[in-house]
Amino acid sequence: MYLKPKLLDWYIMKRFLLTFSIMLLLIVGIVIIFDISEKIDDFVSHNAPLHAIVFDYYLNFIPFFMNMFSPLFVFLTVIFFTSRMAAHSEIVAILSCGISFHRMMIPYIVSAALIALISLGLNLYVIPAANADRNAFQAKYMKDRRPFNFKNIHYQISPGQFVYVGSFSKWNNTAYDFTLEKIENNKLVSKLSAETAVWDSIQSAWTLKRYFIRDYIEGSLRDQVRTGNKLDTVINLDISDFYRRASSVQNLQYGELNKLIDKQIMRGDANVKYSLIEKHQRWALPFSAFILTIMGVALSSKKKRGGIGWNLTLGIGLSFSYILFMKFSQMFVYTGALSPAFAIWMPNIIFMIITAFLYKIAPK
């Protein structure tokens, strides 16, 4: 049967997107069922209302899960329906009609581009807001397994300025045993200590109580000392800094994330690596749709004995190895071996090389 290129495009795109959607819904449904069975005790013990469970937690959980495992869904989709096409000799018929293997790839690439754009939109605009609502629900109705650290807090708020807080109370937004040190040319030039530092939300400033300031004058045997009961001061430290975890960057919109990165770079904050990892992941993950689509076609376009079982097994193994590699590559950032940009894009680069080889040897 002769297939016109336009008809072929719609045929492949329809099967691609339909299979992808069905597989996505099935897997998400199964995951939600298991998640409910695991968390039902928390929901009941904390009296979580049904409306909040459905709309604040699971409605925000779905886009996060779908996007995180989208490489797996894309790869399995391509492997599944392309293997069925090969088993039914449809690919042989397409190539016999004079349509080249490269031309047959166009609807695959268009479908992958559509999925990648949706994934990118979710990463940049939808998922951060969904994560914020979901985390707020978890903090209110579920056990917090990752408590905030409110003791022995150290911050570099700008190059040469370091803050130490013995403890912080979230109930009255007060830092106890507050210290601000200024260092120039590897020498301590001033030190400000206060019993408490209270956050003034109206002035966006800190009010220090019972403070003590010592200025170290080079070449002098006597230091300049000032004391007082109250001092209003503005420093590059916000109340939100005490509530920020490494995972908190997942709640930030893309513009807010870039502002935080600029602020952390200016401070010389070592935690900037978490923000840079999050930024590059939001772009690198959608790009994987192209790589895994081409790889899936190259692996499953040939008819094999035993049906599609081997192709699905291979597809599951490769897609999971890609996701694990994405997570494992972050370790190179934490150890300082690689930059965040290169470490996060490294799985795409390596799998792109593998895909290029598989595509070259694929039967055409």
Tab-separated table of C-alpha atoms in Angstrom:
chain	number	residue	atom	x	y	z
A	1	MET	CA	0.000	0.000	0.000
A	2	TYR	CA	1.405	3.359	-1.021
A	3	LEU	CA	1.568	5.883	1.780
A	4	LYS	CA	1.765	9.542	0.851
A	5	PRO	CA	4.311	11.424	2.952
A	6	LYS	CA	1.620	13.688	4.435
A	7	LEU	CA	-0.551	10.711	5.345
A	8	LEU	CA	2.501	8.943	6.766
A	9	ASP	CA	3.317	11.962	8.932
A	10	TRP	CA	-0.137	12.067	10.488
A	11	TYR	CA	-0.175	8.291	10.923
A	12	ILE	CA	3.118	8.180	12.869
A	13	MET	CA	2.414	11.331	14.884
A	14	LYS	CA	-1.028	10.062	15.859
A	15	ARG	CA	0.338	6.711	17.042
A	16	PHE	CA	3.264	8.374	18.813
A	17	LEU	CA	1.224	10.931	20.767
A	18	LEU	CA	-1.712	8.594	21.448
A	19	THR	CA	0.529	5.807	22.767
A	20	PHE	CA	2.503	8.328	24.823
A	21	SER	CA	-0.682	9.763	26.381
A	22	ILE	CA	-2.160	6.349	27.207
A	23	MET	CA	1.099	5.111	28.720
A	24	LEU	CA	1.411	8.321	30.728
A	25	LEU	CA	-2.105	8.054	32.147
A	26	LEU	CA	-1.699	4.386	33.053
A	27	ILE	CA	1.627	4.852	34.837
A	28	VAL	CA	0.475	8.004	36.648
A	29	GLY	CA	-2.689	6.236	37.798
A	30	ILE	CA	-0.695	3.307	39.178
A	31	VAL	CA	1.766	5.615	40.953
A	32	ILE	CA	-1.053	7.632	42.556
A	33	ILE	CA	-2.666	4.433	43.875
A	34	PHE	CA	0.602	3.329	45.497
A	35	ASP	CA	1.257	6.837	46.811
A	36	ILE	CA	-2.186	7.003	48.447
A	37	SER	CA	-1.650	3.643	50.139
A	38	GLU	CA	1.690	4.886	51.495
A	39	LYS	CA	0.484	8.281	52.749
A	40	ILE	CA	-3.068	7.495	53.861
A	41	ASP	CA	-1.989	7.329	57.521
A	42	ASP	CA	-0.529	10.840	57.347
A	43	PHE	CA	-3.684	12.188	55.681
A	44	VAL	CA	-5.931	10.666	58.354
A	45	SER	CA	-3.777	11.524	61.376
A	46	HIS	CA	-3.450	15.174	60.310
A	47	ASN	CA	-7.120	15.499	59.262
A	48	ALA	CA	-6.261	16.550	55.727
A	49	PRO	CA	-9.457	17.552	53.867
A	50	LEU	CA	-10.292	15.662	50.672
A	51	HIS	CA	-10.304	18.889	48.629
A	52	ALA	CA	-6.748	19.692	49.733
A	53	ILE	CA	-5.560	16.127	49.051
A	54	VAL	CA	-6.923	16.167	45.511
A	55	PHE	CA	-6.227	19.747	44.421
A	56	ASP	CA	-3.282	20.876	46.566
A	57	TYR	CA	-1.305	17.654	46.590
A	58	TYR	CA	-2.135	15.232	43.767
A	59	LEU	CA	-3.081	17.803	41.143
A	60	ASN	CA	0.344	19.381	41.742
A	61	PHE	CA	2.091	16.021	42.053
A	62	ILE	CA	1.015	14.829	38.588
A	63	PRO	CA	2.931	17.386	36.437
A	64	PHE	CA	6.046	16.940	38.606
A	65	PHE	CA	6.005	13.148	38.214
A	66	MET	CA	5.105	13.231	34.520
A	67	ASN	CA	7.944	15.579	33.693
A	68	MET	CA	10.536	13.822	35.857
A	69	PHE	CA	9.948	10.494	34.081
A	70	SER	CA	9.135	11.891	30.643
A	71	PRO	CA	12.368	10.407	29.172
A	72	LEU	CA	11.168	6.962	30.265
A	73	PHE	CA	7.692	7.484	28.785
A	74	VAL	CA	9.032	8.857	25.484
A	75	PHE	CA	11.518	6.038	25.024
A	76	LEU	CA	9.061	3.266	25.881
A	77	THR	CA	6.450	4.831	23.608
A	78	VAL	CA	8.795	4.918	20.620
A	79	ILE	CA	10.090	1.405	21.310
A	80	PHE	CA	6.578	-0.005	21.718
A	81	PHE	CA	4.767	1.329	18.667
A	82	THR	CA	7.797	1.282	16.333
A	83	SER	CA	8.433	-2.388	17.220
A	84	ARG	CA	4.788	-3.141	16.411
A	85	MET	CA	5.148	-1.355	13.083
A	86	ALA	CA	8.272	-3.399	12.335
A	87	ALA	CA	6.566	-6.654	13.419
A	88	HIS	CA	3.681	-5.957	11.031
A	89	SER	CA	6.141	-5.128	8.221
A	90	GLU	CA	4.818	-1.552	8.037
A	91	ILE	CA	8.326	-0.061	8.054
A	92	VAL	CA	9.371	-2.369	5.217
A	93	ALA	CA	6.315	-1.201	3.262
A	94	ILE	CA	7.139	2.460	3.939
A	95	LEU	CA	10.739	2.097	2.750
A	96	SER	CA	9.634	0.020	-0.263
A	97	CYS	CA	7.444	2.915	-1.390
A	98	GLY	CA	10.512	5.058	-1.917
A	99	ILE	CA	10.281	6.988	1.349
A	100	SER	CA	13.737	7.190	2.886
A	101	PHE	CA	14.508	6.323	6.491
A	102	HIS	CA	15.525	9.947	7.096
A	103	ARG	CA	12.183	11.174	5.725
A	104	MET	CA	10.340	8.722	7.933
A	105	MET	CA	12.042	10.300	10.966
A	106	ILE	CA	10.400	13.710	10.402
A	107	PRO	CA	7.062	12.937	12.159
A	108	TYR	CA	9.016	11.364	15.011
A	109	ILE	CA	11.065	14.543	15.411
A	110	VAL	CA	7.967	16.755	15.201
A	111	SER	CA	6.247	14.695	17.904
A	112	ALA	CA	9.359	14.812	20.078
A	113	ALA	CA	9.527	18.597	19.595
A	114	LEU	CA	5.922	18.953	20.762
A	115	ILE	CA	6.619	16.854	23.871
A	116	ALA	CA	9.839	18.787	24.530
A	117	LEU	CA	8.023	22.152	24.301
A	118	ILE	CA	5.326	20.964	26.722
A	119	SER	CA	8.004	19.659	29.097
A	120	LEU	CA	9.921	22.940	28.894
A	121	GLY	CA	6.767	24.940	29.584
A	122	LEU	CA	6.036	22.749	32.606
A	123	ASN	CA	9.602	23.171	33.873
A	124	LEU	CA	9.705	26.943	33.513
A	125	TYR	CA	6.196	27.998	34.507
A	126	VAL	CA	3.885	25.250	35.843
A	127	ILE	CA	5.956	22.897	38.005
A	128	PRO	CA	7.617	25.553	40.247
A	129	ALA	CA	4.208	26.879	41.340
A	130	ALA	CA	2.898	23.318	41.686
A	131	ASN	CA	5.910	22.371	43.834
A	132	ALA	CA	5.295	25.339	46.126
A	133	ASP	CA	1.654	24.324	46.714
A	134	ARG	CA	2.552	20.652	47.118
A	135	ASN	CA	5.337	21.399	49.611
A	136	ALA	CA	3.018	23.688	51.571
A	137	PHE	CA	0.506	20.831	51.794
A	138	GLN	CA	3.224	18.420	52.939
A	139	ALA	CA	4.412	20.835	55.627
A	140	LYS	CA	0.874	21.194	56.972
A	141	TYR	CA	-0.598	17.724	56.690
A	142	MET	CA	2.328	15.321	56.452
A	143	LYS	CA	5.399	14.398	58.428
A	144	ASP	CA	8.301	16.709	57.638
A	145	ARG	CA	11.180	14.305	57.169
A	146	ARG	CA	13.583	17.085	56.217
A	147	PRO	CA	13.414	19.691	59.007
A	148	PHE	CA	14.932	23.128	58.560
A	149	ASN	CA	18.271	23.736	60.208
A	150	PHE	CA	17.799	26.546	62.720
A	151	LYS	CA	21.065	26.124	64.667
A	152	ASN	CA	24.673	27.041	63.939
A	153	ILE	CA	23.885	28.813	60.671
A	154	HIS	CA	26.702	30.269	58.569
A	155	TYR	CA	26.240	32.563	55.563
A	156	GLN	CA	28.551	34.519	53.321
A	157	ILE	CA	26.245	37.425	52.491
A	158	SER	CA	28.746	39.213	50.232
A	159	PRO	CA	32.430	38.838	49.390
A	160	GLY	CA	34.274	39.376	52.651
A	161	GLN	CA	31.142	39.526	54.873
A	162	PHE	CA	30.166	36.514	56.958
A	163	VAL	CA	27.162	35.993	59.231
A	164	TYR	CA	26.892	33.472	62.028
A	165	VAL	CA	23.660	32.725	63.927
A	166	GLY	CA	23.654	30.447	66.936
A	167	SER	CA	19.958	29.693	66.612
A	168	PHE	CA	16.911	31.077	64.845
A	169	SER	CA	13.295	31.094	66.041
A	170	LYS	CA	10.693	30.878	63.316
A	171	TRP	CA	7.962	31.882	65.780
A	172	ASN	CA	9.203	35.449	66.302
A	173	ASN	CA	11.709	35.691	63.405
A	174	THR	CA	14.566	36.285	65.792
A	175	ALA	CA	18.208	35.257	65.422
A	176	TYR	CA	20.102	34.608	68.640
A	177	ASP	CA	23.847	34.914	69.154
A	178	PHE	CA	24.193	37.001	65.982
A	179	THR	CA	27.660	37.781	64.567
A	180	LEU	CA	28.685	39.741	61.475
A	181	GLU	CA	32.356	39.689	60.491
A	182	LYS	CA	34.073	41.710	57.769
A	183	ILE	CA	37.300	40.386	56.287
A	184	GLU	CA	39.647	42.217	53.904
A	185	ASN	CA	42.862	40.783	52.478
A	186	ASN	CA	42.432	37.723	54.679
A	187	LYS	CA	42.343	39.891	57.797
A	188	LEU	CA	39.475	40.512	60.195
A	189	VAL	CA	38.745	44.250	60.134
A	190	SER	CA	35.490	44.423	62.114
A	191	LYS	CA	33.187	42.233	64.141
A	192	LEU	CA	29.611	42.976	65.147
A	193	SER	CA	27.977	40.829	67.810
A	194	ALA	CA	24.466	41.011	69.221
A	195	GLU	CA	22.420	38.956	71.617
A	196	THR	CA	19.456	39.024	69.253
A	197	ALA	CA	18.609	40.195	65.738
A	198	VAL	CA	14.888	40.685	65.088
A	199	TRP	CA	13.534	40.844	61.537
A	200	ASP	CA	11.447	43.954	60.774
A	201	SER	CA	9.166	42.953	57.883
A	202	ILE	CA	7.989	46.537	57.330
A	203	GLN	CA	11.469	48.042	56.997
A	204	SER	CA	13.003	44.838	55.573
A	205	ALA	CA	15.837	45.272	58.044
A	206	TRP	CA	17.264	43.715	61.206
A	207	THR	CA	17.022	45.280	64.654
A	208	LEU	CA	20.028	44.328	66.773
A	209	LYS	CA	19.682	44.371	70.547
A	210	ARG	CA	22.567	44.617	73.024
A	211	TYR	CA	25.137	44.864	70.279
A	212	PHE	CA	28.910	45.109	70.438
A	213	ILE	CA	31.064	46.377	67.549
A	214	ARG	CA	34.834	46.026	67.461
A	215	ASP	CA	36.872	47.631	64.648
A	216	TYR	CA	40.386	46.274	64.320
A	217	ILE	CA	42.712	49.115	63.338
A	218	GLU	CA	45.852	47.930	61.597
A	219	GLY	CA	49.039	49.178	63.155
A	220	SER	CA	47.299	50.260	66.327
A	221	LEU	CA	47.494	48.590	69.708
A	222	ARG	CA	43.976	49.673	70.604
A	223	ASP	CA	40.766	48.649	68.821
A	224	GLN	CA	37.758	50.885	68.379
A	225	VAL	CA	34.792	49.547	70.368
A	226	ARG	CA	31.146	50.638	70.274
A	227	THR	CA	28.227	49.241	72.220
A	228	GLY	CA	24.516	49.940	72.532
A	229	ASN	CA	21.119	48.516	73.340
A	230	LYS	CA	19.491	48.852	69.906
A	231	LEU	CA	20.715	49.218	66.321
A	232	ASP	CA	18.737	49.117	63.076
A	233	THR	CA	20.822	47.785	60.229
A	234	VAL	CA	20.329	46.707	56.625
A	235	ILE	CA	22.465	43.821	55.448
A	236	ASN	CA	22.249	41.453	52.499
A	237	LEU	CA	20.405	38.824	54.506
A	238	ASP	CA	16.687	38.174	54.142
A	239	ILE	CA	14.332	36.207	56.354
A	240	SER	CA	13.738	33.753	53.481
A	241	ASP	CA	17.415	32.719	53.611
A	242	PHE	CA	16.720	30.847	56.847
A	243	TYR	CA	13.926	28.842	55.233
A	244	ARG	CA	15.804	27.868	52.089
A	245	ARG	CA	16.818	24.268	51.558
A	246	ALA	CA	18.736	22.873	48.621
A	247	SER	CA	15.377	21.670	47.255
A	248	SER	CA	13.708	25.061	47.758
A	249	VAL	CA	14.969	26.208	44.354
A	250	GLN	CA	12.450	23.814	42.791
A	251	ASN	CA	9.680	26.174	43.945
A	252	LEU	CA	11.078	29.239	42.173
A	253	GLN	CA	9.838	30.540	38.850
A	254	TYR	CA	12.538	30.824	36.193
A	255	GLY	CA	12.949	34.586	36.651
A	256	GLU	CA	13.140	34.208	40.437
A	257	LEU	CA	15.674	31.409	40.020
A	258	ASN	CA	17.925	33.621	37.878
A	259	LYS	CA	17.690	36.423	40.456
A	260	LEU	CA	18.662	34.004	43.212
A	261	ILE	CA	21.639	32.779	41.155
A	262	ASP	CA	22.834	36.371	40.625
A	263	LYS	CA	22.450	37.044	44.350
A	264	GLN	CA	24.325	33.891	45.335
A	265	ILE	CA	27.146	34.567	42.876
A	266	MET	CA	27.481	38.097	44.239
A	267	ARG	CA	27.618	36.690	47.759
A	268	GLY	CA	30.070	33.991	46.837
A	269	ASP	CA	27.534	31.531	48.234
A	270	ALA	CA	28.608	27.901	47.807
A	271	ASN	CA	24.936	26.885	47.610
A	272	VAL	CA	24.726	28.462	44.154
A	273	LYS	CA	25.511	25.007	42.769
A	274	TYR	CA	22.023	23.802	43.733
A	275	SER	CA	20.433	26.712	41.889
A	276	LEU	CA	22.587	26.163	38.792
A	277	ILE	CA	21.776	22.434	38.793
A	278	GLU	CA	18.057	23.243	38.888
A	279	LYS	CA	18.390	25.829	36.090
A	280	HIS	CA	20.238	23.514	33.697
A	281	GLN	CA	17.991	20.553	34.510
A	282	ARG	CA	14.944	22.541	33.409
A	283	TRP	CA	16.481	22.838	29.927
A	284	ALA	CA	18.382	19.553	29.651
A	285	LEU	CA	15.466	17.230	30.497
A	286	PRO	CA	13.138	18.383	27.652
A	287	PHE	CA	16.015	18.069	25.162
A	288	SER	CA	16.239	14.367	25.969
A	289	ALA	CA	12.982	13.800	24.054
A	290	PHE	CA	14.854	14.235	20.742
A	291	ILE	CA	17.755	11.966	21.724
A	292	LEU	CA	15.648	9.118	23.097
A	293	THR	CA	13.163	9.291	20.214
A	294	ILE	CA	15.887	8.856	17.600
A	295	MET	CA	17.554	6.135	19.681
A	296	GLY	CA	14.232	4.312	20.080
A	297	VAL	CA	13.569	4.280	16.332
A	298	ALA	CA	17.115	3.109	15.586
A	299	LEU	CA	16.772	0.202	18.028
A	300	SER	CA	13.263	-0.967	17.137
A	301	SER	CA	12.870	-0.344	13.401
A	302	LYS	CA	14.063	-3.840	12.483
A	303	LYS	CA	11.770	-6.848	12.793
A	304	LYS	CA	13.106	-9.326	15.372
A	305	ARG	CA	12.222	-12.841	16.346
A	306	GLY	CA	10.287	-13.094	19.575
A	307	GLY	CA	8.258	-9.909	19.026
A	308	ILE	CA	8.710	-6.665	20.927
A	309	GLY	CA	9.713	-8.161	24.295
A	310	TRP	CA	13.456	-7.713	23.782
A	311	ASN	CA	13.008	-4.157	22.512
A	312	LEU	CA	10.894	-3.198	25.537
A	313	THR	CA	13.434	-4.721	27.937
A	314	LEU	CA	16.248	-2.838	26.239
A	315	GLY	CA	14.187	0.354	26.206
A	316	ILE	CA	13.412	0.158	29.935
A	317	GLY	CA	17.064	-0.480	30.732
A	318	LEU	CA	18.384	2.402	28.646
A	319	SER	CA	15.754	4.903	29.776
A	320	PHE	CA	16.317	4.108	33.449
A	321	SER	CA	20.081	4.332	32.936
A	322	TYR	CA	19.573	7.786	31.430
A	323	ILE	CA	17.514	8.975	34.428
A	324	LEU	CA	20.040	7.500	36.890
A	325	PHE	CA	22.900	9.080	34.946
A	326	MET	CA	21.126	12.452	35.165
A	327	LYS	CA	20.998	12.105	38.953
A	328	PHE	CA	24.491	10.628	39.296
A	329	SER	CA	26.079	13.429	37.256
A	330	GLN	CA	25.063	15.888	39.998
A	331	MET	CA	27.660	14.255	42.270
A	332	PHE	CA	30.408	15.698	40.083
A	333	VAL	CA	29.050	19.174	40.908
A	334	TYR	CA	28.932	18.521	44.665
A	335	THR	CA	32.543	17.321	44.654
A	336	GLY	CA	33.646	20.265	42.507
A	337	ALA	CA	34.944	18.018	39.713
A	338	LEU	CA	32.716	19.525	36.997
A	339	SER	CA	30.770	22.716	36.428
A	340	PRO	CA	26.968	22.461	36.851
A	341	ALA	CA	26.355	23.185	33.157
A	342	PHE	CA	28.677	20.451	31.876
A	343	ALA	CA	27.663	17.880	34.505
A	344	ILE	CA	23.928	18.259	33.835
A	345	TRP	CA	24.315	18.232	30.043
A	346	MET	CA	26.849	15.373	30.097
A	347	PRO	CA	24.190	12.582	29.958
A	348	ASN	CA	22.648	14.233	26.887
A	349	ILE	CA	26.053	14.530	25.252
A	350	ILE	CA	26.982	10.894	25.910
A	351	PHE	CA	23.584	9.542	24.865
A	352	MET	CA	23.704	11.772	21.776
A	353	ILE	CA	26.939	10.067	20.720
A	354	ILE	CA	25.420	6.623	21.363
A	355	THR	CA	22.301	7.622	19.431
A	356	ALA	CA	24.358	8.846	16.474
A	357	PHE	CA	26.138	5.474	16.315
A	358	LEU	CA	22.908	3.473	16.602
A	359	TYR	CA	21.225	5.604	13.963
A	360	LYS	CA	24.187	5.113	11.596
A	361	ILE	CA	24.031	1.299	11.834
A	362	ALA	CA	20.232	1.094	11.809
A	363	PRO	CA	18.847	-0.803	8.793
A	364	LYS	CA	17.646	1.682	6.210
